[in-house]
Short mmCIF file of C-alpha atoms and ligand atoms in Angstrom, two decimals:
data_model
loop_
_atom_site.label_atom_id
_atom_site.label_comp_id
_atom_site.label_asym_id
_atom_site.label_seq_id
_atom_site.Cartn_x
_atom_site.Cartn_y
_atom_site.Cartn_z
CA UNK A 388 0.00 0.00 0.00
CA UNK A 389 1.21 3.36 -0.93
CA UNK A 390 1.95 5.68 2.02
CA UNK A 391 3.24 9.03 3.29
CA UNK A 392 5.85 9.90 5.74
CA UNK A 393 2.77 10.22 8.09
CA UNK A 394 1.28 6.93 7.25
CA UNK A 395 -1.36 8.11 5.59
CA UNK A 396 -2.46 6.39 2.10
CA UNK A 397 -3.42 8.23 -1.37
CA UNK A 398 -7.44 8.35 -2.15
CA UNK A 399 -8.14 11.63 -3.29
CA UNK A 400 -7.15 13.55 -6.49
CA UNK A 401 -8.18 17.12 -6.90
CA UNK A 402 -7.81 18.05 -11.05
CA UNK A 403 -7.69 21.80 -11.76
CA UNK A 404 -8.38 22.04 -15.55
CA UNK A 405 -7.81 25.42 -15.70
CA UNK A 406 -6.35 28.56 -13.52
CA UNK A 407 -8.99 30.93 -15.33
CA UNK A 408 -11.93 32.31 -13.68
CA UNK A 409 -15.08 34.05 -14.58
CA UNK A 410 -15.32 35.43 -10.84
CA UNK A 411 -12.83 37.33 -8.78
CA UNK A 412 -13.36 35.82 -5.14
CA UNK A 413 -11.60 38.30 -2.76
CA UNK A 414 -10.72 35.39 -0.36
CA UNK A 415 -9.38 33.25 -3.30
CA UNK A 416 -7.97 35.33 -6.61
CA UNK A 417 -9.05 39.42 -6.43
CA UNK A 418 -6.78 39.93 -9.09
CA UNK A 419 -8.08 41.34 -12.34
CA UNK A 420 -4.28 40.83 -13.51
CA UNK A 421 -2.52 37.74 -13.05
CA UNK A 422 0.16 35.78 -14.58
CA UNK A 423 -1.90 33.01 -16.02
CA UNK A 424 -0.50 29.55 -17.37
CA UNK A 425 0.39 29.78 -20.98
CA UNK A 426 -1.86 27.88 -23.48
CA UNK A 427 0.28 25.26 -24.20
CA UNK A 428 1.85 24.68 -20.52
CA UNK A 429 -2.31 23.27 -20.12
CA UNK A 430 -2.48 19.28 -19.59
CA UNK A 431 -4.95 18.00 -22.64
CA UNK A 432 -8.07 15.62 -21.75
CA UNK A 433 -5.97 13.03 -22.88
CA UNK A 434 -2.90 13.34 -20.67
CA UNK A 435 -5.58 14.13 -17.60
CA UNK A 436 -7.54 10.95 -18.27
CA UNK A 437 -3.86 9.10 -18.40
CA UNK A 438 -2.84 10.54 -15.12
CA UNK A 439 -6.17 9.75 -13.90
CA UNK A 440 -5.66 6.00 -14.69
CA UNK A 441 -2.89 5.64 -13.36
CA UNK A 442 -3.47 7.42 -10.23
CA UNK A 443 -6.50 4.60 -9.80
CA UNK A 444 -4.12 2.12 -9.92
CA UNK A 445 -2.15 3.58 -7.04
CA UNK A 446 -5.50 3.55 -4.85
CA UNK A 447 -7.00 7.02 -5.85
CA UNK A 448 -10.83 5.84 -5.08
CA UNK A 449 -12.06 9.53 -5.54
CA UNK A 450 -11.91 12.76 -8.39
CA UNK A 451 -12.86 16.00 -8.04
CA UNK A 452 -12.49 18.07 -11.27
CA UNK A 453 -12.08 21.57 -10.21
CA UNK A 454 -9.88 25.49 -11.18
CA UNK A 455 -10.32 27.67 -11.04
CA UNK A 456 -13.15 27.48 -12.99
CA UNK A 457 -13.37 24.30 -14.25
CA UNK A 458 -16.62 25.03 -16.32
CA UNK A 459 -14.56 28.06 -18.41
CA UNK A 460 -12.89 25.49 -20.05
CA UNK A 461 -14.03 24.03 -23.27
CA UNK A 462 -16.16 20.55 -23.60
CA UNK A 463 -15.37 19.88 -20.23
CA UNK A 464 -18.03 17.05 -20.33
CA UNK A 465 -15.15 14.91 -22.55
CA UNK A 466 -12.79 14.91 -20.00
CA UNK A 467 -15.92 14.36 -17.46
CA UNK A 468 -16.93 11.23 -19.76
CA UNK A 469 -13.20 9.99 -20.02
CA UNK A 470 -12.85 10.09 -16.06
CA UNK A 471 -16.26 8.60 -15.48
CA UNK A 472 -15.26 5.60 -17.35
CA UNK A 473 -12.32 4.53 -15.58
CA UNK A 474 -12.69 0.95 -13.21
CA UNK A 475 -12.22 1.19 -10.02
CA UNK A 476 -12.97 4.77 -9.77
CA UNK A 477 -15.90 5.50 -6.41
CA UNK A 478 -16.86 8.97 -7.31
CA UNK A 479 -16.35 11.58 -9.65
CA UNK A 480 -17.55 15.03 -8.32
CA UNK A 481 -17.10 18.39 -10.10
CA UNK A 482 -16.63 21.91 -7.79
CA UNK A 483 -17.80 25.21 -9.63
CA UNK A 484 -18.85 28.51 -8.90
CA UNK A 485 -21.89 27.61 -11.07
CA UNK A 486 -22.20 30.36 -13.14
CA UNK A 487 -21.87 28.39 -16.19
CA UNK A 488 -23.68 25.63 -14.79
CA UNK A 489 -27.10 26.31 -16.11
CA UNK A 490 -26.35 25.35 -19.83
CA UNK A 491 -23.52 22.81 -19.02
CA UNK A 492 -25.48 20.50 -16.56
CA UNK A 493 -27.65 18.56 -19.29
CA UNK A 494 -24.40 17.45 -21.14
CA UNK A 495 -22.01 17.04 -17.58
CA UNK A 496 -24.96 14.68 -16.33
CA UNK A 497 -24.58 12.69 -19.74
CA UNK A 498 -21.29 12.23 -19.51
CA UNK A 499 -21.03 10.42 -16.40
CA UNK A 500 -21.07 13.08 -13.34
CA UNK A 501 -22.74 11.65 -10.83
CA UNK A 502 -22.86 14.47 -8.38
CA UNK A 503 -22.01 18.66 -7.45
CA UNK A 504 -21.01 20.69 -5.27
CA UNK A 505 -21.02 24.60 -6.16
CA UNK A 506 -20.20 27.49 -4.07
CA UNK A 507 -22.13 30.03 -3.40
CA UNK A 508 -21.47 32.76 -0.43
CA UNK A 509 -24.40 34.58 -0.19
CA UNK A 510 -27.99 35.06 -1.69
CA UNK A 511 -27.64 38.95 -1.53
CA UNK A 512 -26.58 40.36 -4.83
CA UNK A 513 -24.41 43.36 -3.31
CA UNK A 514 -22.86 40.76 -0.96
CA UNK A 515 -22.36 38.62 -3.88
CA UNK A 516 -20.66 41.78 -5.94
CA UNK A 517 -18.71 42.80 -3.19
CA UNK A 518 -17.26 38.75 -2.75
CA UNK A 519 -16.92 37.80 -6.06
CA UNK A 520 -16.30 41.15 -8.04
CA UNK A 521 -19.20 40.24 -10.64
CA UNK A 522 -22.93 40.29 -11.06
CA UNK A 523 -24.04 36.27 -11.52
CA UNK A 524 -25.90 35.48 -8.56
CA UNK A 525 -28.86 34.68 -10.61
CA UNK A 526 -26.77 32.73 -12.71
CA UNK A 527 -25.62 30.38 -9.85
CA UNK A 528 -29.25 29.67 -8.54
CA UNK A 529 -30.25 28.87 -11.87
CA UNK A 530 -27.28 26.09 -12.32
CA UNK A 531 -28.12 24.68 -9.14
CA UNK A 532 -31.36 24.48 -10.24
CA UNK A 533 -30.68 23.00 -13.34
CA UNK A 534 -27.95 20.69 -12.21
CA UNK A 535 -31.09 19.31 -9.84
CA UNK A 536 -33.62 18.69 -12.79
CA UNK A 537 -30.34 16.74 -14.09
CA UNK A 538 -29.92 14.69 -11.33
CA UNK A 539 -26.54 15.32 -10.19
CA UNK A 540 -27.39 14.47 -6.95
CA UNK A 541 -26.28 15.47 -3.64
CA UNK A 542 -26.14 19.28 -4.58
CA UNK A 543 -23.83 20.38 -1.76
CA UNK A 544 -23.41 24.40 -1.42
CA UNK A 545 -19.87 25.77 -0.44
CA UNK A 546 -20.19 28.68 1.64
CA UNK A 547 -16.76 30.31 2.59
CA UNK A 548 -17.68 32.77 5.73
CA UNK A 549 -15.65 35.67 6.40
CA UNK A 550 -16.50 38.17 9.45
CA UNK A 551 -18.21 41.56 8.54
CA UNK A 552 -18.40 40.27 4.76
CA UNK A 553 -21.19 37.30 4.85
CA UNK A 554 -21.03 35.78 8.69
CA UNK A 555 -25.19 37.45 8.37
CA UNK A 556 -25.62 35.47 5.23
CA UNK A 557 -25.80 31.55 7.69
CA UNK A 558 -29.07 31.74 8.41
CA UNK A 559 -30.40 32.34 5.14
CA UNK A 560 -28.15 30.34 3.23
CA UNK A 561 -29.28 27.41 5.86
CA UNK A 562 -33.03 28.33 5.36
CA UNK A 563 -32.14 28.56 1.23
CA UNK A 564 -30.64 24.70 1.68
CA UNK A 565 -33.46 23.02 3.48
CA UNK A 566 -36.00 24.52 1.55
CA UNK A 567 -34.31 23.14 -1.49
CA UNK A 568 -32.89 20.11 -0.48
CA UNK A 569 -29.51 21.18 -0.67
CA UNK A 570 -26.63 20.26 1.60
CA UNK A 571 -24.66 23.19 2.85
CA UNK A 572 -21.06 22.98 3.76
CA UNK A 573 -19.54 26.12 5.61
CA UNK A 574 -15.98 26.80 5.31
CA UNK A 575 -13.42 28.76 7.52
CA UNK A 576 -11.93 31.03 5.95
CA UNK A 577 -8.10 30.08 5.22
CA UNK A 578 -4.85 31.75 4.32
CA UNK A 579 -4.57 29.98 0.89
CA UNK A 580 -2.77 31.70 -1.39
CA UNK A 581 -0.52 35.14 -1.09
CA UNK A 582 -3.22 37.79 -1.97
CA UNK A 583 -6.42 37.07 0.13
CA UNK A 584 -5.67 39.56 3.00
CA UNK A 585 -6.48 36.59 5.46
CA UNK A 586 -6.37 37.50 9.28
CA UNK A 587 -7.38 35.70 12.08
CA UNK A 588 -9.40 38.31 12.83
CA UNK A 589 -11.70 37.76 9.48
CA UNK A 590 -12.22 34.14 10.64
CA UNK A 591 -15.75 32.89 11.78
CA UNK A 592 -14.93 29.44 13.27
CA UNK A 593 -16.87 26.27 13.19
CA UNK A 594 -18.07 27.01 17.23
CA UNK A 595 -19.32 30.34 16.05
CA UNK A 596 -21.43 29.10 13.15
CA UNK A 597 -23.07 26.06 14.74
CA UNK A 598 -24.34 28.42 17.46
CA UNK A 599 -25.63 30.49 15.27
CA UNK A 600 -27.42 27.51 13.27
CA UNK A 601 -28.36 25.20 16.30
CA UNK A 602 -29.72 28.57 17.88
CA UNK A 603 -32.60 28.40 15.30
CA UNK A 604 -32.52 25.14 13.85
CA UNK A 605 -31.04 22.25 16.85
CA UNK A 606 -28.44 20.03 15.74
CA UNK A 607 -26.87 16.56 16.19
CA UNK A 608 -23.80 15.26 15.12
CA UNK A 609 -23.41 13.15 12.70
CA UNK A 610 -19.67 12.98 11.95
CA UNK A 611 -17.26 12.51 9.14
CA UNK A 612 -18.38 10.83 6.12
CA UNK A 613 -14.81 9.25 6.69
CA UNK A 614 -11.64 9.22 8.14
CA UNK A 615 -9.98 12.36 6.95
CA UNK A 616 -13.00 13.54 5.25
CA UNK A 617 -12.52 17.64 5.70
CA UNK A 618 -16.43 18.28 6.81
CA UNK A 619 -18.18 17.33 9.99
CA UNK A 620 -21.82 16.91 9.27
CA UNK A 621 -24.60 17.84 11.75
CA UNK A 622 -28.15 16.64 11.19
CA UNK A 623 -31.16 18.98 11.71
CA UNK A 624 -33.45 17.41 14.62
CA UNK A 625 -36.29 17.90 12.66
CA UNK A 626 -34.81 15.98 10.02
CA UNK A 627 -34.85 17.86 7.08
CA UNK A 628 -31.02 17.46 5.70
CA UNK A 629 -28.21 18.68 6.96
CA UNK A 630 -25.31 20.86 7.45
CA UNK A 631 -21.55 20.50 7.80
CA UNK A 632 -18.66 22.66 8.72
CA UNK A 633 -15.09 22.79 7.22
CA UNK A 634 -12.69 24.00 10.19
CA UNK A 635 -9.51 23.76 8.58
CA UNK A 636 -8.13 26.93 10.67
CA UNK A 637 -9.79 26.03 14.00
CA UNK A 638 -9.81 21.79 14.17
CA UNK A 639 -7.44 20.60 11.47
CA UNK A 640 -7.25 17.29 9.99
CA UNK A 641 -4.11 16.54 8.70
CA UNK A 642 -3.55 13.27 9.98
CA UNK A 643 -6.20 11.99 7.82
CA UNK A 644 -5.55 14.04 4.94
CA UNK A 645 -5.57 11.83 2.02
CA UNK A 646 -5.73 14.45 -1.04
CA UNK A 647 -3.17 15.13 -4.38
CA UNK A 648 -3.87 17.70 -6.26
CA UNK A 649 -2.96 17.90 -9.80
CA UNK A 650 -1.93 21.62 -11.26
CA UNK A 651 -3.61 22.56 -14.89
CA UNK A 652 0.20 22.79 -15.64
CA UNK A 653 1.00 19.29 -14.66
CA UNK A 654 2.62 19.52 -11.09
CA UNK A 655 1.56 17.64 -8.61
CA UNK A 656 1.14 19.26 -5.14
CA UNK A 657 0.65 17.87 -1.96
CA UNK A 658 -0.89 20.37 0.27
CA UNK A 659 -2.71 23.32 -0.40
CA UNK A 660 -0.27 25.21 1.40
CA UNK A 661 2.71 23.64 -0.62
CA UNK A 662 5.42 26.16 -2.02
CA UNK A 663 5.45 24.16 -4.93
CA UNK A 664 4.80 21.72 -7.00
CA UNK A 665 6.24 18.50 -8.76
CA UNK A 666 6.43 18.48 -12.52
CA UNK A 667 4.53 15.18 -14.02
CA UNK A 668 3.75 16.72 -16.94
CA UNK A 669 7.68 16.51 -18.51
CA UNK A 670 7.04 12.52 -17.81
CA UNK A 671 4.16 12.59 -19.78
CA UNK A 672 5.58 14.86 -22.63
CA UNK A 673 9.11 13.26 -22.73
CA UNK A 674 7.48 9.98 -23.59
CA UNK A 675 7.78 8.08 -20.11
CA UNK A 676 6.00 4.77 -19.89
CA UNK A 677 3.19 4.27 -17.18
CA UNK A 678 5.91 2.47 -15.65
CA UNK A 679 7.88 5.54 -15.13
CA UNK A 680 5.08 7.39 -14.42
CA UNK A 681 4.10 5.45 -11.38
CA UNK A 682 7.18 5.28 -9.60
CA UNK A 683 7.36 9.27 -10.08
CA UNK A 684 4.25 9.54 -8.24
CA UNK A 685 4.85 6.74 -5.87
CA UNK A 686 8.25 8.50 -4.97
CA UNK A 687 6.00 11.98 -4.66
CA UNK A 688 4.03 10.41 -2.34
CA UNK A 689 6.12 8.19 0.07
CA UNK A 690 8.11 11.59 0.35
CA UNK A 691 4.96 13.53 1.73
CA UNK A 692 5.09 15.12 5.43
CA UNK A 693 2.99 18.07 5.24
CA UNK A 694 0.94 19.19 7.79
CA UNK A 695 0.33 22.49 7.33
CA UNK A 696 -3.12 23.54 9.25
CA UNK A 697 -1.88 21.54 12.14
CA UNK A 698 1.44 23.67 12.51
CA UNK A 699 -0.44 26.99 11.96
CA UNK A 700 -3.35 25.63 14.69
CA UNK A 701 -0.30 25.44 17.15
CA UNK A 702 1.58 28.94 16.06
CA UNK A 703 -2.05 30.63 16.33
CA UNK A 704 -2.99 28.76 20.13
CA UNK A 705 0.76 29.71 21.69
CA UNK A 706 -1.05 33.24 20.85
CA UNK A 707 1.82 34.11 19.19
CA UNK A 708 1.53 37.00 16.29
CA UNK A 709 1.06 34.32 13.46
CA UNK A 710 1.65 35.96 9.89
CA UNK A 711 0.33 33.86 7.10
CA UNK A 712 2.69 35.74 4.58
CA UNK A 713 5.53 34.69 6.36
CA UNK A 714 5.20 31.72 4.00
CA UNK A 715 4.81 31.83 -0.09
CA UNK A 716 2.36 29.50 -1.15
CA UNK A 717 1.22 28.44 -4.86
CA UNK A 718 -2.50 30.23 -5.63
CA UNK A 719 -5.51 28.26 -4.86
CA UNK A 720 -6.84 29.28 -8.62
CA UNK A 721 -4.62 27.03 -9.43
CA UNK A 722 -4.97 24.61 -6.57
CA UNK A 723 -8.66 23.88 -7.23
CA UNK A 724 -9.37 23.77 -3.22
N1 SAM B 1753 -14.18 27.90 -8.95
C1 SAM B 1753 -14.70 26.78 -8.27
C2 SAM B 1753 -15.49 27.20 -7.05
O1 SAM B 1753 -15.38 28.36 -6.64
O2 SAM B 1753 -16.19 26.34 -6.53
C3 SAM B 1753 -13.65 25.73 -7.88
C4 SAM B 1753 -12.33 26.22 -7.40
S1 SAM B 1753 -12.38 27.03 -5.81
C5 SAM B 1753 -10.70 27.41 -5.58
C6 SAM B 1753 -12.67 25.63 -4.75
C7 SAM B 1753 -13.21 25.96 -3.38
O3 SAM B 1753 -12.22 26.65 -2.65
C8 SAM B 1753 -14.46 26.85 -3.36
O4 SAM B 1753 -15.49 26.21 -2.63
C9 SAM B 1753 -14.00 28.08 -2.65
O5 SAM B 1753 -15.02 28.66 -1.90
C10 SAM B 1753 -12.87 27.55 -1.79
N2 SAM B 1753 -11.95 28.59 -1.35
C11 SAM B 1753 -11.24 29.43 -2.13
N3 SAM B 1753 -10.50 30.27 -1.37
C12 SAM B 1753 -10.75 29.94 -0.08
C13 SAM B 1753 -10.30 30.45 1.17
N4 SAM B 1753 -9.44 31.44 1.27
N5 SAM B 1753 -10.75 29.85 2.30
C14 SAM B 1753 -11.64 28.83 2.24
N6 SAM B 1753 -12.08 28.30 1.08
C15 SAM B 1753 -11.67 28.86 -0.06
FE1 SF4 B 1754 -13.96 32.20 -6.72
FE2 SF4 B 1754 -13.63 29.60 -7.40
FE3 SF4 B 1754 -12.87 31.55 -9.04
FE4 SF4 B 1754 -11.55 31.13 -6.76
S1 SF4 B 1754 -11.67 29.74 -8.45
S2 SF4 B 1754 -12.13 33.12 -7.67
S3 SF4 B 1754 -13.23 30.54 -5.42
S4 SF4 B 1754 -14.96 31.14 -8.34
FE1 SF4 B 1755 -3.92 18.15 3.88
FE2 SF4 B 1755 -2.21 20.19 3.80
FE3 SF4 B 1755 -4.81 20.64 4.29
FE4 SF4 B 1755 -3.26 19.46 6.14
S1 SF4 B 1755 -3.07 21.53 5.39
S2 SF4 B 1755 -5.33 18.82 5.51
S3 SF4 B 1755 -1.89 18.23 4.83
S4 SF4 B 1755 -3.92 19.81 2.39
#
């Protein structure tokens, strides 16, 4: 079995298809101007689906195809049906910001997708302009509606919370979910990236939003889906769905942190918070075999110690000034999350 330094095996592989956006998320990539990759530095379907395979083979059970935004890129639903056909593969899941999702969701559902998650910060179209730089709130609730006629089922909502931005948005965006039947995911804000102004002070942790939820709507806890699994789910006592909470910043989970993430460039990175990344995509250009490929990826692997939120949990509770750009890290637009 294929492990890290830390023990920990391989399962999850995050695919950004693309570093381009059609939003400008101030907590992810504010920049209007931004060195993006070059054209021909982008992996094709082809030499994703490869990777894909082979990453199977080495116990990857689950993909996410994500971006930036994964749904600016053209025919997505190819590489969607190329992934979707691979054995031994336990879920395919796409993450996007949905504005696109409307007209795509017919021919993603076609193709193979099974399921969605899409973010969405806010239902208040200043809010929504003032987070994401653009106007396409009515966009997103029309993809999630479509991508629900389509039957890529669970919908689960992203919601990133940031304090004095959106922390008034929970309640509605919980009320939004269950009258839907949407699951809604609430994420801490994080330091990702070098340009997202994070401070501790614009974080709303998990303890803060659950009161504010279980204040109007009770809750029980349900758990992780799985070891590792980044959300903790609460049920509603009533019963009518549920809600989890993505505390990366306040109750890490490194130890079960089972996630590679492939660049649109062809590196592969193994933390969000990495410096950098490891280039596959020369293998796969220079004519390696799979062979060669695998070991590359084993050796990747078996060389992996990060724990990242677990080291900045500790510098933040020794109250100690922590500074988040004390430490370059590569963009999450080109992460995928
Ligand atoms: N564009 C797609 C989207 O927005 O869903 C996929 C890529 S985006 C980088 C993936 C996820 O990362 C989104 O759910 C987004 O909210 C989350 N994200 C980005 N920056 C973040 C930050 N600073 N803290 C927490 N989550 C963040
Ligand atoms: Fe926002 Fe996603 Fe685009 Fe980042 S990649 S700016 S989170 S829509
Ligand atoms: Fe995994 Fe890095 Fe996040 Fe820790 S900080 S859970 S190692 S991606």
């Amino acid at each position: 079995m294929l492990v890290d330094v830390l023990q920990r095996r391989v399962k999850d592989l995050r695919i950004s298809v693309t570093d381009r956006c059609n939003l400008r998320c101030t907590y992810c990539m504010p920049l209007e101007i931004y060195t993006w990759i070059n054209r021909e530095e982008i992996l094709s379907y082809e030499e994703i689906t490869r990777l894909a395979r082979l990453f199977v083979r080495l116990g990857v059970e689950k993909i996410r195809i994500t971006g930036g935004e994964a749904l600016v890129r053209r025919d997505l639903h190819q590489l969607v049906a190329g992934i979707s056909a691979l054995a031994g593969l336990r879920d395919l899941c796409l993450t996007t910001n949905g504005v696109l999702l409307a007209q795509q969701a017919p021919l993603l559902a076609a193709a193979g997708l099974k399921r969605i998650n899409v973010s969405v910060d806010t239902l208040d179209p200043a809010t929504f302009r003032r987070m994401t730089g653009r106007d396409n709130l009515s966009q997103v609730l029309d993809g999630l509606l479509a991508a629900r006629r389509c039957g890529l089922l669970p919908i689960k909502i992203n919601a990133v919370i940031i304090r004095g931005v959106n922390d008034k948005e929970i309640l509605p965006m919980v009320d939004f979910a269950r009258h839907h039947g949407f699951a809604i995911r609430f994420i801490e804000f994080m330091d990702v990236g070098n340009v997202n102004q994070w401070h501790s002070d614009k974080l709303v942790s998990k303890r803060e939003i659950l009161q504010i939820i279980h204040a109007r709507y009770p809750l029980r806890e349900i758990g992780r889906e799985e070891h590792g699994a980044p959300a903790i789910g609460y049920g509603f006592e009533d019963g009518r769905g549920e809600v989890g909470v993505i505390a990366s910043v306040t109750e890490p989970f490194c130890a079960g942190c089972t996630r590679l993430r492939l660049t649109a460039d062809g590196k592969l990175v193994t933390c969000l918070f990495s410096a950098s990344g490891h280039d596959v995509k020369s293998l796969l250009r220079g004519g390696a075999s799979d062979e060669e490929i695998l070991a590359f990826i084993r050796s990747v692997w078996q060389a992996r110690a990060d724990r990242y939120s677990e080291e900045r949990h500790a510098a933040l509770s020794s109250g100690k000034d922590y500074r988040s750009a004390d430490r370059t890290k590569i963009e999450m637009i080109r992460l995928g999350g």
